[in-house]
Short mmCIF file of C-alpha atoms and ligand atoms in Angstrom, two decimals:
data_model
loop_
_atom_site.label_atom_id
_atom_site.label_comp_id
_atom_site.label_asym_id
_atom_site.label_seq_id
_atom_site.Cartn_x
_atom_site.Cartn_y
_atom_site.Cartn_z
CA MET A 21 -57.76 -15.59 -19.45
CA PRO A 22 -56.39 -16.05 -15.93
CA LYS A 23 -54.62 -13.01 -14.50
CA LYS A 24 -50.88 -13.43 -13.98
CA TYR A 25 -49.48 -12.77 -10.52
CA TYR A 26 -45.72 -12.47 -10.12
CA ILE A 27 -44.60 -12.25 -6.49
CA THR A 28 -41.07 -12.20 -5.06
CA THR A 29 -39.30 -12.43 -1.74
CA PRO A 30 -35.94 -10.80 -1.08
CA LEU A 31 -32.95 -13.05 -1.69
CA TYR A 32 -31.53 -14.25 1.60
CA TYR A 33 -27.87 -13.90 2.47
CA VAL A 34 -26.42 -17.34 2.97
CA ASN A 35 -23.94 -16.48 5.68
CA ALA A 36 -26.32 -17.61 8.43
CA LYS A 37 -29.14 -20.05 8.97
CA PRO A 38 -32.58 -18.56 8.25
CA HIS A 39 -34.43 -17.39 11.38
CA ILE A 40 -38.01 -16.44 12.17
CA GLY A 41 -37.69 -13.07 10.39
CA HIS A 42 -36.76 -14.76 7.12
CA ALA A 43 -39.45 -17.39 7.63
CA TYR A 44 -41.98 -14.58 8.08
CA THR A 45 -41.25 -13.01 4.68
CA ASN A 46 -41.54 -16.33 2.91
CA ILE A 47 -44.70 -17.39 4.74
CA LEU A 48 -46.29 -14.06 3.94
CA CYS A 49 -45.44 -14.42 0.25
CA ASP A 50 -46.53 -18.04 0.25
CA ALA A 51 -49.94 -17.07 1.67
CA PHE A 52 -50.34 -14.42 -1.04
CA ALA A 53 -49.19 -16.84 -3.75
CA ARG A 54 -51.47 -19.65 -2.58
CA PHE A 55 -54.39 -17.28 -2.29
CA HIS A 56 -53.93 -16.06 -5.85
CA ARG A 57 -53.72 -19.67 -7.06
CA PHE A 58 -56.96 -20.29 -5.15
CA LEU A 59 -58.53 -17.42 -7.12
CA GLY A 60 -57.44 -19.12 -10.34
CA ASN A 61 -54.64 -16.67 -11.17
CA ASP A 62 -51.46 -17.70 -12.96
CA VAL A 63 -48.96 -17.37 -10.14
CA PHE A 64 -45.20 -17.20 -10.40
CA PHE A 65 -43.64 -17.08 -6.95
CA MET A 66 -39.88 -16.62 -6.78
CA THR A 67 -37.52 -16.77 -3.85
CA GLY A 68 -33.81 -17.50 -3.62
CA THR A 69 -30.41 -16.66 -2.22
CA ASP A 70 -28.04 -13.70 -2.37
CA GLU A 71 -24.62 -15.29 -2.52
CA HIS A 72 -22.01 -12.65 -3.37
CA GLY A 73 -20.35 -9.95 -1.30
CA SER A 74 -17.85 -9.51 1.46
CA LYS A 75 -20.01 -11.01 4.24
CA ILE A 76 -20.30 -14.31 2.42
CA GLU A 77 -16.65 -14.27 1.36
CA LYS A 78 -15.59 -13.62 4.95
CA THR A 79 -17.79 -16.38 6.41
CA ALA A 80 -16.56 -18.88 3.79
CA ARG A 81 -12.89 -18.09 4.53
CA GLU A 82 -13.50 -18.34 8.28
CA GLN A 83 -14.77 -21.85 7.65
CA GLY A 84 -11.77 -22.68 5.50
CA MET A 85 -13.73 -22.92 2.28
CA GLU A 86 -13.85 -21.29 -1.12
CA PRO A 87 -16.95 -19.06 -1.36
CA GLN A 88 -18.51 -21.18 -4.12
CA GLU A 89 -18.01 -24.36 -2.11
CA TYR A 90 -19.48 -22.67 0.96
CA VAL A 91 -22.62 -21.34 -0.77
CA ASP A 92 -23.23 -24.69 -2.48
CA LYS A 93 -23.18 -26.30 0.94
CA ILE A 94 -25.56 -23.81 2.57
CA VAL A 95 -28.21 -23.31 -0.12
CA PRO A 96 -29.79 -26.78 0.34
CA HIS A 97 -30.57 -25.83 3.98
CA PHE A 98 -32.63 -22.89 2.77
CA LYS A 99 -34.48 -25.09 0.32
CA GLU A 100 -35.18 -27.67 3.03
CA LEU A 101 -36.49 -25.06 5.43
CA TRP A 102 -38.83 -23.59 2.83
CA SER A 103 -40.14 -27.02 2.04
CA SER A 104 -40.75 -27.85 5.70
CA LEU A 105 -42.67 -24.58 6.09
CA GLY A 106 -44.90 -25.50 3.16
CA ILE A 107 -43.51 -22.78 0.91
CA GLN A 108 -44.62 -23.48 -2.65
CA HIS A 109 -42.32 -21.30 -4.74
CA ASP A 110 -42.25 -21.80 -8.48
CA TYR A 111 -38.60 -20.90 -8.88
CA PHE A 112 -35.57 -20.65 -6.63
CA ILE A 113 -32.97 -18.25 -7.96
CA ARG A 114 -29.33 -18.08 -6.86
CA THR A 115 -27.23 -15.06 -7.69
CA THR A 116 -24.45 -17.49 -8.62
CA ASP A 117 -26.61 -18.95 -11.42
CA GLU A 118 -25.00 -18.53 -14.84
CA GLN A 119 -28.14 -16.97 -16.32
CA HIS A 120 -28.34 -14.40 -13.54
CA LYS A 121 -24.67 -13.44 -13.90
CA LYS A 122 -25.07 -13.05 -17.64
CA VAL A 123 -28.16 -10.84 -17.31
CA VAL A 124 -26.45 -8.64 -14.70
CA GLN A 125 -23.47 -8.10 -16.98
CA ASN A 126 -25.70 -7.40 -19.97
CA ILE A 127 -27.67 -4.83 -18.00
CA LEU A 128 -24.44 -3.10 -17.02
CA ARG A 129 -23.21 -3.03 -20.62
CA ASP A 130 -26.55 -1.58 -21.64
CA LEU A 131 -26.43 1.08 -18.93
CA GLU A 132 -22.92 2.03 -20.01
CA LYS A 133 -24.10 2.41 -23.60
CA ARG A 134 -26.94 4.58 -22.43
CA GLY A 135 -24.44 6.85 -20.68
CA GLU A 136 -25.76 6.02 -17.22
CA ILE A 137 -22.40 5.00 -15.73
CA TYR A 138 -19.14 6.87 -15.10
CA LYS A 139 -15.84 6.19 -13.30
CA ASP A 140 -14.75 8.26 -10.32
CA THR A 141 -12.90 8.21 -7.03
CA TYR A 142 -15.09 7.34 -4.15
CA GLU A 143 -14.70 8.28 -0.55
CA GLY A 144 -17.21 7.20 2.03
CA TRP A 145 -18.04 5.15 5.10
CA TYR A 146 -18.60 1.48 4.45
CA SER A 147 -20.49 -0.95 6.66
CA ILE A 148 -19.64 -4.61 6.08
CA LYS A 149 -22.75 -5.72 7.92
CA SER A 150 -25.20 -3.94 5.62
CA GLU A 151 -22.85 -3.99 2.60
CA THR A 152 -23.68 -0.32 2.10
CA PHE A 153 -21.80 2.97 1.84
CA TYR A 154 -22.95 5.91 3.93
CA SER A 155 -22.14 9.59 3.82
CA GLU A 156 -20.78 11.23 6.98
CA SER A 157 -24.17 12.78 7.71
CA GLU A 158 -25.99 9.45 7.54
CA LEU A 159 -23.93 7.81 10.31
CA VAL A 160 -25.48 7.55 13.75
CA GLU A 161 -22.92 8.28 16.44
CA GLY A 162 -20.21 7.25 14.00
CA ARG A 163 -21.80 3.86 13.30
CA CYS A 164 -23.91 2.22 10.60
CA PRO A 165 -27.43 3.73 10.71
CA ASP A 166 -29.08 0.42 9.73
CA THR A 167 -27.21 -2.18 11.76
CA GLY A 168 -25.37 -0.12 14.37
CA GLY A 169 -22.22 -1.92 13.21
CA GLU A 170 -18.75 -0.51 12.65
CA VAL A 171 -17.97 1.52 9.55
CA GLN A 172 -14.64 2.04 7.75
CA LYS A 173 -13.52 5.09 5.76
CA ILE A 174 -12.72 3.97 2.24
CA GLN A 175 -11.27 5.79 -0.79
CA GLU A 176 -11.08 4.02 -4.15
CA GLU A 177 -11.68 4.19 -7.92
CA ASN A 178 -15.08 2.85 -8.83
CA TYR A 179 -17.92 2.92 -11.32
CA PHE A 180 -20.98 5.00 -10.51
CA PHE A 181 -24.57 4.80 -11.60
CA LYS A 182 -26.18 8.18 -12.29
CA MET A 183 -28.99 7.88 -9.81
CA SER A 184 -29.26 11.50 -8.75
CA LYS A 185 -30.66 12.74 -12.05
CA TYR A 186 -33.76 10.59 -11.52
CA GLN A 187 -34.68 12.06 -8.15
CA ASP A 188 -37.52 14.32 -9.35
CA TRP A 189 -38.86 11.60 -11.61
CA LEU A 190 -38.95 9.15 -8.72
CA ILE A 191 -40.71 11.55 -6.35
CA GLU A 192 -43.35 12.23 -8.98
CA THR A 193 -43.74 8.54 -9.76
CA ILE A 194 -44.27 7.64 -6.09
CA GLN A 195 -46.77 10.44 -5.66
CA LYS A 196 -48.69 9.50 -8.79
CA ASN A 197 -48.88 5.79 -7.89
CA PRO A 198 -50.34 5.66 -4.40
CA THR A 199 -50.06 1.87 -4.19
CA PHE A 200 -46.46 1.62 -5.41
CA ILE A 201 -44.99 1.66 -1.90
CA GLN A 202 -47.08 0.07 0.85
CA PRO A 203 -47.95 0.62 3.61
CA GLU A 204 -48.59 4.37 3.54
CA MET A 205 -46.24 5.16 6.42
CA ARG A 206 -43.32 3.55 4.56
CA LYS A 207 -44.19 5.51 1.43
CA ASN A 208 -43.99 8.70 3.48
CA GLU A 209 -40.67 7.59 4.90
CA ILE A 210 -39.23 7.19 1.38
CA LEU A 211 -40.65 10.54 0.28
CA GLY A 212 -39.04 12.04 3.40
CA PHE A 213 -35.70 10.46 2.46
CA LEU A 214 -36.03 11.86 -1.06
CA LYS A 215 -36.16 15.41 0.30
CA GLN A 216 -32.37 15.20 0.67
CA PRO A 217 -30.33 15.31 -2.52
CA LEU A 218 -29.86 11.80 -3.86
CA GLU A 219 -26.28 10.73 -4.51
CA ASP A 220 -25.08 8.62 -7.41
CA LEU A 221 -24.64 4.96 -6.54
CA CYS A 222 -21.23 3.33 -6.37
CA ILE A 223 -21.84 0.03 -8.18
CA THR A 224 -18.45 -1.70 -8.16
CA ARG A 225 -15.87 -2.87 -5.66
CA PRO A 226 -12.17 -3.15 -6.47
CA LYS A 227 -11.05 -6.78 -6.71
CA ASP A 228 -8.19 -6.20 -4.29
CA ARG A 229 -10.81 -5.63 -1.57
CA LEU A 230 -13.48 -8.07 -2.73
CA LYS A 231 -13.11 -10.94 -5.16
CA TRP A 232 -16.38 -12.71 -4.57
CA GLY A 233 -18.73 -10.97 -6.97
CA ILE A 234 -19.81 -10.85 -10.60
CA PRO A 235 -16.95 -9.38 -12.67
CA TYR A 236 -17.72 -5.89 -13.94
CA PRO A 237 -17.90 -6.25 -17.74
CA GLY A 238 -15.85 -3.13 -18.46
CA SER A 239 -12.94 -3.73 -16.08
CA GLU A 240 -10.60 -6.50 -15.01
CA GLU A 241 -10.20 -4.87 -11.61
CA HIS A 242 -13.76 -4.59 -10.37
CA VAL A 243 -16.64 -6.76 -9.28
CA ILE A 244 -20.25 -5.58 -9.14
CA TYR A 245 -21.69 -4.23 -5.89
CA VAL A 246 -23.73 -7.01 -4.29
CA TRP A 247 -26.95 -5.01 -4.09
CA PHE A 248 -26.82 -4.05 -7.76
CA ASP A 249 -26.28 -7.70 -8.59
CA ALA A 250 -29.00 -8.98 -6.26
CA LEU A 251 -31.80 -6.58 -7.23
CA ILE A 252 -31.51 -7.66 -10.85
CA ASN A 253 -32.69 -11.15 -9.82
CA TYR A 254 -36.28 -9.98 -10.10
CA VAL A 255 -35.87 -9.69 -13.88
CA SER A 256 -33.08 -12.20 -14.52
CA GLY A 257 -35.11 -14.96 -12.83
CA ILE A 258 -37.88 -14.59 -15.38
CA GLY A 259 -35.59 -14.41 -18.39
CA TYR A 260 -34.96 -10.72 -19.09
CA GLY A 261 -32.96 -10.53 -22.32
CA VAL A 262 -32.84 -14.34 -22.46
CA ASP A 263 -36.42 -15.54 -22.79
CA GLU A 264 -38.43 -12.52 -23.88
CA ASN A 265 -41.73 -14.43 -24.04
CA LYS A 266 -41.48 -15.54 -20.47
CA PHE A 267 -40.31 -12.14 -19.33
CA ASN A 268 -43.12 -10.31 -21.11
CA SER A 269 -45.71 -12.68 -19.73
CA LEU A 270 -44.66 -12.02 -16.12
CA TRP A 271 -43.21 -8.53 -15.87
CA PRO A 272 -44.01 -6.11 -14.26
CA ALA A 273 -43.92 -7.91 -10.91
CA ASP A 274 -47.18 -7.60 -9.04
CA LEU A 275 -45.61 -7.63 -5.60
CA HIS A 276 -42.11 -7.38 -4.18
CA VAL A 277 -42.29 -8.19 -0.46
CA VAL A 278 -39.35 -6.87 1.58
CA GLY A 279 -38.48 -6.02 5.17
CA LYS A 280 -38.50 -2.35 6.15
CA ASP A 281 -34.69 -2.36 6.44
CA ILE A 282 -34.29 -2.97 2.73
CA LEU A 283 -37.10 -0.77 1.48
CA ARG A 284 -34.75 1.98 0.30
CA HIS A 285 -32.95 -0.45 -1.99
CA HIS A 286 -36.27 -1.55 -3.46
CA ALA A 287 -38.12 1.75 -3.57
CA VAL A 288 -35.25 4.02 -4.62
CA TYR A 289 -32.36 2.13 -6.26
CA TRP A 290 -34.45 -0.51 -8.00
CA PRO A 291 -37.05 1.73 -9.70
CA ILE A 292 -34.26 4.02 -10.90
CA MET A 293 -32.26 1.07 -12.25
CA LEU A 294 -35.34 -0.08 -14.15
CA LYS A 295 -36.14 3.39 -15.46
CA ALA A 296 -32.56 3.80 -16.68
CA CYS A 297 -32.82 0.48 -18.54
CA GLY A 298 -36.21 1.40 -19.99
CA ILE A 299 -38.02 -1.36 -18.09
CA GLU A 300 -41.47 -0.86 -16.53
CA LEU A 301 -41.68 -0.57 -12.72
CA PRO A 302 -43.10 -3.29 -10.46
CA LYS A 303 -46.66 -2.62 -9.36
CA THR A 304 -46.10 -2.71 -5.59
CA VAL A 305 -43.27 -2.88 -3.09
CA LEU A 306 -44.68 -4.00 0.25
CA ALA A 307 -42.50 -3.46 3.30
CA HIS A 308 -43.18 -5.49 6.42
CA GLY A 309 -41.89 -4.77 9.90
CA TRP A 310 -39.48 -6.69 12.09
CA TRP A 311 -39.99 -9.47 14.55
CA THR A 312 -38.38 -8.27 17.73
CA LEU A 313 -37.29 -9.84 20.99
CA SER A 314 -36.89 -7.65 24.08
CA GLY A 315 -37.36 -4.61 21.85
CA GLY A 316 -34.51 -5.46 19.42
CA LYS A 317 -34.67 -6.85 15.87
CA ILE A 318 -34.27 -10.61 15.84
CA SER A 319 -31.07 -11.40 13.97
CA LYS A 320 -28.26 -13.88 14.04
CA SER A 321 -25.73 -11.18 14.80
CA SER A 322 -27.64 -9.94 17.86
CA GLY A 323 -27.49 -13.49 19.20
CA ASN A 324 -31.26 -13.62 19.71
CA SER A 325 -32.11 -15.74 16.69
CA VAL A 326 -35.36 -17.73 16.92
CA ASP A 327 -35.20 -21.03 15.04
CA PRO A 328 -38.31 -21.79 12.94
CA VAL A 329 -37.46 -25.50 12.77
CA GLU A 330 -37.70 -25.88 16.54
CA LEU A 331 -41.06 -24.10 16.55
CA ILE A 332 -42.62 -26.18 13.79
CA GLU A 333 -41.44 -29.35 15.49
CA LYS A 334 -43.23 -28.28 18.67
CA TYR A 335 -46.36 -26.63 17.33
CA GLY A 336 -46.71 -27.74 13.72
CA VAL A 337 -46.40 -25.74 10.51
CA ASP A 338 -49.94 -24.39 10.52
CA ALA A 339 -49.74 -23.00 14.04
CA PHE A 340 -46.46 -21.28 13.21
CA ARG A 341 -47.87 -19.85 9.97
CA TYR A 342 -51.06 -18.75 11.72
CA PHE A 343 -49.13 -17.02 14.47
CA LEU A 344 -46.95 -15.04 12.07
CA LEU A 345 -49.76 -14.09 9.72
CA ASN A 346 -52.23 -13.20 12.43
CA GLU A 347 -50.16 -11.56 15.12
CA VAL A 348 -49.25 -8.34 13.32
CA THR A 349 -50.66 -6.22 10.54
CA VAL A 350 -48.19 -6.25 7.65
CA GLY A 351 -45.94 -3.23 8.02
CA LEU A 352 -45.80 -3.10 11.80
CA ASP A 353 -43.21 -4.69 14.07
CA GLY A 354 -44.22 -7.71 16.12
CA ALA A 355 -42.86 -8.64 19.52
CA TYR A 356 -42.14 -12.35 19.39
CA SER A 357 -42.79 -14.53 22.39
CA GLU A 358 -43.26 -18.26 22.54
CA ASP A 359 -45.92 -17.77 25.24
CA LEU A 360 -47.95 -15.74 22.78
CA LEU A 361 -47.61 -18.46 20.17
CA ARG A 362 -48.79 -21.06 22.72
CA GLU A 363 -51.71 -18.84 23.66
CA ARG A 364 -52.83 -18.59 20.01
CA TYR A 365 -52.43 -22.34 19.68
CA ARG A 366 -54.70 -22.96 22.67
CA THR A 367 -57.35 -20.32 21.99
CA ASP A 368 -57.68 -19.67 18.26
CA LEU A 369 -56.55 -23.04 16.95
CA ALA A 370 -57.38 -25.72 19.52
CA ASN A 371 -60.44 -24.00 21.01
CA ASP A 372 -62.06 -22.14 18.15
CA LEU A 373 -61.17 -24.26 15.14
CA GLY A 374 -60.26 -27.61 16.71
CA ASN A 375 -63.31 -27.68 18.97
CA LEU A 376 -65.69 -26.52 16.30
CA TRP A 377 -64.59 -29.48 14.24
CA SER A 378 -64.59 -32.02 17.04
CA ARG A 379 -67.97 -30.95 18.46
CA SER A 380 -69.65 -30.88 15.05
CA SER A 381 -68.21 -34.17 13.87
CA SER A 382 -68.88 -35.92 17.21
CA MET A 383 -72.52 -34.85 17.22
CA LEU A 384 -72.85 -35.97 13.63
CA GLY A 385 -71.52 -39.37 14.69
CA LYS A 386 -73.83 -39.55 17.66
CA TYR A 387 -77.07 -38.33 16.09
CA PHE A 388 -76.72 -39.23 12.41
CA GLU A 389 -74.24 -42.11 12.33
CA GLY A 390 -71.61 -39.79 10.85
CA LYS A 391 -73.64 -39.08 7.70
CA VAL A 392 -74.52 -35.57 6.52
CA PRO A 393 -78.28 -35.16 7.16
CA SER A 394 -80.68 -33.69 4.65
CA PRO A 395 -81.46 -30.04 5.51
CA SER A 396 -84.81 -28.31 5.15
CA GLU A 397 -85.23 -25.74 2.40
CA SER A 398 -85.20 -22.84 4.82
CA VAL A 399 -81.71 -23.73 6.05
CA SER A 400 -80.11 -21.09 3.85
CA ASP A 401 -82.03 -18.40 5.73
CA GLU A 402 -79.99 -19.13 8.82
CA ALA A 403 -77.97 -16.00 9.77
CA LEU A 404 -74.79 -18.04 10.20
CA MET A 405 -75.08 -19.42 6.67
CA LYS A 406 -75.43 -15.89 5.32
CA MET A 407 -72.39 -14.77 7.26
CA THR A 408 -70.44 -17.69 5.87
CA TYR A 409 -71.45 -16.84 2.32
CA ASP A 410 -70.37 -13.21 2.80
CA LEU A 411 -66.94 -14.36 3.93
CA TYR A 412 -65.55 -14.95 0.45
CA ASP A 413 -65.79 -11.31 -0.63
CA LYS A 414 -64.43 -10.13 2.69
CA VAL A 415 -61.38 -12.39 2.56
CA VAL A 416 -60.70 -11.53 -1.09
CA SER A 417 -60.92 -7.83 -0.35
CA SER A 418 -58.53 -8.10 2.63
CA MET A 419 -56.04 -10.07 0.57
CA GLU A 420 -56.28 -7.54 -2.24
CA LYS A 421 -55.19 -4.98 0.34
CA ASN A 422 -52.32 -7.31 1.33
CA ASN A 423 -53.84 -7.72 4.77
CA PRO A 424 -53.88 -11.42 5.76
CA ARG A 425 -54.50 -10.49 9.38
CA GLU A 426 -57.80 -8.85 8.49
CA ALA A 427 -58.69 -11.86 6.32
CA LEU A 428 -58.06 -14.23 9.21
CA ALA A 429 -60.04 -12.03 11.61
CA SER A 430 -63.11 -12.31 9.36
CA VAL A 431 -62.80 -16.10 9.18
CA TRP A 432 -62.38 -16.36 12.93
CA GLU A 433 -65.45 -14.20 13.51
CA VAL A 434 -67.55 -16.77 11.64
CA MET A 435 -65.82 -19.59 13.49
CA ARG A 436 -66.63 -18.05 16.86
CA LYS A 437 -70.23 -17.42 15.76
CA SER A 438 -70.43 -21.08 14.79
CA ASN A 439 -69.33 -22.13 18.25
CA GLN A 440 -71.90 -19.77 19.76
CA PHE A 441 -74.51 -21.23 17.42
CA ILE A 442 -73.93 -24.63 19.04
CA GLU A 443 -74.48 -23.11 22.48
CA GLU A 444 -77.66 -21.38 21.36
CA LYS A 445 -79.20 -24.28 19.46
CA LYS A 446 -78.28 -26.90 22.06
CA PRO A 447 -78.30 -29.91 19.70
CA TRP A 448 -78.05 -32.24 22.71
CA ALA A 449 -81.48 -30.99 23.87
CA LEU A 450 -82.97 -31.19 20.37
CA SER A 451 -81.81 -34.79 20.13
CA LYS A 452 -84.06 -35.77 22.99
CA ASP A 453 -87.22 -34.67 21.17
CA GLU A 454 -88.16 -36.73 18.09
CA SER A 455 -90.32 -33.84 16.77
CA LYS A 456 -87.16 -31.71 16.60
CA ARG A 457 -85.30 -34.16 14.35
CA GLN A 458 -85.33 -31.85 11.30
CA GLU A 459 -84.20 -28.91 13.42
CA LEU A 460 -81.32 -31.02 14.68
CA ALA A 461 -80.45 -32.02 11.12
CA ASP A 462 -80.43 -28.36 10.08
CA VAL A 463 -78.11 -27.39 12.92
CA LEU A 464 -75.60 -30.02 11.98
CA PHE A 465 -75.88 -29.28 8.31
CA VAL A 466 -75.22 -25.57 8.96
CA LEU A 467 -72.17 -26.40 11.06
CA LEU A 468 -70.66 -28.72 8.47
CA ASP A 469 -71.39 -26.29 5.71
CA CYS A 470 -69.69 -23.47 7.61
CA LEU A 471 -66.70 -25.68 8.29
CA ALA A 472 -66.47 -26.60 4.62
CA HIS A 473 -66.44 -22.96 3.56
CA ILE A 474 -64.03 -21.94 6.29
CA ALA A 475 -61.65 -24.73 5.29
CA CYS A 476 -61.80 -23.65 1.63
CA LEU A 477 -60.87 -20.10 2.56
CA LEU A 478 -58.12 -21.15 4.95
CA GLN A 479 -56.18 -23.15 2.38
CA ALA A 480 -53.68 -20.35 1.73
CA PHE A 481 -53.07 -19.78 5.43
CA LEU A 482 -53.31 -23.17 7.17
CA PRO A 483 -52.66 -25.55 4.26
CA ASN A 484 -52.42 -28.74 6.32
CA SER A 485 -55.41 -28.41 8.63
CA SER A 486 -57.69 -27.11 5.91
CA LYS A 487 -56.71 -30.01 3.66
CA GLU A 488 -57.42 -32.36 6.55
CA ILE A 489 -60.87 -30.88 7.17
CA LEU A 490 -61.77 -30.94 3.46
CA GLY A 491 -60.61 -34.55 3.27
CA ARG A 492 -62.68 -35.58 6.29
CA LEU A 493 -65.70 -33.86 4.72
CA LYS A 494 -64.94 -35.69 1.43
CA LEU A 495 -64.87 -32.41 -0.44
CA SER A 496 -62.73 -32.33 -3.53
CA GLY A 497 -62.21 -29.94 -6.41
CA VAL A 498 -62.17 -26.92 -4.13
CA GLU A 499 -58.47 -26.04 -4.41
CA GLN A 500 -59.52 -23.23 -6.73
CA ILE A 501 -62.60 -21.12 -6.15
CA LYS A 502 -62.60 -18.31 -8.65
CA THR A 503 -65.82 -16.48 -7.88
CA VAL A 504 -68.23 -15.93 -5.04
CA GLY A 505 -70.77 -17.82 -7.17
CA ASP A 506 -68.53 -20.92 -7.20
CA TYR A 507 -67.95 -20.48 -3.48
CA LYS A 508 -71.68 -20.54 -2.78
CA LYS A 509 -71.95 -23.76 -4.77
CA VAL A 510 -69.63 -25.61 -2.37
CA PHE A 511 -71.80 -28.14 -0.53
CA VAL A 512 -71.17 -31.05 1.76
CA GLU A 513 -72.88 -33.98 0.17
CA VAL A 514 -76.09 -35.10 1.86
CA GLY A 515 -75.72 -38.70 2.97
CA GLY A 516 -71.94 -38.52 2.68
CA GLU A 517 -69.90 -39.98 5.49
CA VAL A 518 -67.70 -37.66 7.54
CA ASP A 519 -64.58 -38.88 9.36
CA LYS A 520 -64.20 -37.41 12.80
CA GLY A 521 -60.48 -38.09 12.84
CA GLU A 522 -57.94 -37.13 15.49
CA ALA A 523 -57.85 -33.73 17.20
CA LEU A 524 -56.74 -31.10 14.67
CA PHE A 525 -54.70 -29.28 17.30
CA PRO A 526 -53.97 -31.77 20.06
CA LYS A 527 -53.04 -30.70 23.57
CA LEU A 528 -49.43 -29.55 23.63
CA GLU A 529 -47.14 -32.32 24.79
CA ASP A 530 -45.89 -30.48 27.85
CA GLU A 531 -49.46 -29.65 28.88
CA ALA A 532 -51.08 -33.00 28.20
N1 MSP B 609 -29.77 -10.05 0.62
C1 MSP B 609 -30.52 -8.94 1.03
C2 MSP B 609 -31.76 -8.79 0.18
C3 MSP B 609 -31.52 -8.68 -1.29
S1 MSP B 609 -33.01 -8.62 -2.17
C4 MSP B 609 -32.59 -8.33 -3.72
C5 MSP B 609 -30.91 -9.08 2.50
N2 MSP B 609 -30.87 -10.32 2.99
S2 MSP B 609 -31.19 -10.71 4.51
O1 MSP B 609 -31.01 -12.13 4.56
O2 MSP B 609 -30.39 -9.94 5.38
O3 MSP B 609 -32.65 -10.33 4.79
C6 MSP B 609 -33.68 -10.84 4.04
C7 MSP B 609 -35.03 -10.38 4.55
O4 MSP B 609 -35.24 -10.86 5.87
C8 MSP B 609 -35.19 -8.87 4.60
O5 MSP B 609 -36.42 -8.52 4.00
C9 MSP B 609 -35.22 -8.56 6.06
O6 MSP B 609 -36.03 -7.47 6.37
C10 MSP B 609 -35.84 -9.83 6.61
N3 MSP B 609 -35.57 -9.95 8.03
C11 MSP B 609 -34.39 -10.19 8.64
N4 MSP B 609 -34.59 -10.11 10.00
C12 MSP B 609 -35.87 -9.83 10.26
C13 MSP B 609 -36.66 -9.77 11.41
N5 MSP B 609 -36.16 -9.87 12.62
N6 MSP B 609 -37.99 -9.63 11.26
C14 MSP B 609 -38.59 -9.61 10.01
N7 MSP B 609 -37.87 -9.66 8.92
C15 MSP B 609 -36.51 -9.57 8.99
O7 MSP B 609 -31.27 -8.10 3.10
#
């Protein structure tokens, strides 16, 4: 039976075009999802949009539109971007979907029945930017601690979710499940936050202040707090209370990937909401860092947004994906610079991978008329072949630790060794000596075999170039490689013709 793997991204607010930070989360999830498909797992990858709340309502009104009309106009742009970045999600959820709204309301009715909700007067500081209430002590110099934006003092009647009573349970749960919050430093941050008394969560907004939300089932005058609504997507999207078979086959989620700024919502509010409903917790919440520019978080509101579409037009999807996945270890911040991206393009992609392909395929053309030569039996003793065979377990183990950067580093080590192998073996010299014909054949066979294995393993990371390489090598049926045994059985066919093709990573236009 294949293992199921349910992975989610956060739902993106639709009040601005997606930037590099949003693209990062989805590329990261896409690489995990593709890799699990490669391993033969039953993957369900869900992404989507967060469409309620005051920010969206405000942006819609500023543009002279009704909120529903506005979100319907924007959502296709998100879908287009994900498709141009090669994101292969299985389901796109919108918080304005009827099924989602129904599940949210049912969950609230259930929580009320369970005695988890009460009505009270609320007084606190509200930040429109982060759609979150803060207590006086949480403010930083009188401003929102997360966005630095303005806050307003607000007093109103609302419904509250009894979160505080679960504080000890949550601390114990986090401590007992060391992989629940990753990476470790973020887990410690949440445990640090939980040292302060946890307050109950205000889960409604009065309609006179905000109309654009899911109506609260118990009151004509309230809509549901956007975060409470949005978090429920992770269960509503797979049919909680609607399609029990589907839900039971996918829940608990294997991985929720989120940015560090929304970890508290996912590692405190969400597990408590689930516990209160009697639903199992997700296995892991993985928080990544921020892409920064001149030291500040890249965001539309800071005016330093970096447009992924422009970058993929210039450098291609694979280079953009490679840069994001390779530049930082998941969890840490990454300083974005286009120069750095160009540098990776030139060195890692054009030099290491592109040249390895073009040198190997050119020599094959020159010395063997482009046909894979027959190797000698001892070819598998070659150190480089052994290294290539060991790569599968290494990459799998890195991906199990949610560390694509480490996975890529192992692949690149073999790639660089392969380039060195060419220097050491000097095929051009071997070609001049007829008695060295078998040695020459072995060298080329080893190179092609390494390239075949590298391309198999890179499918989750660089989907286009790896597909191209596999196609040129005429290798098919390698989209899924479930075991190291199957991986070792991948062979380029002796006598098969290899297409050299165009450069995989051509010189950049402005440098050509
Ligand atoms: N709508 C909420 C999430 C609800 S999930 C139930 C939200 N949306 S968001 O559009 O503001 O952010 C979505 C994701 O993008 C977050 O994980 C956030 O961390 C990420 N990023 C936004 N800017 C970023 C960077 N500059 N760098 C990396 N990721 C960042 O929050």
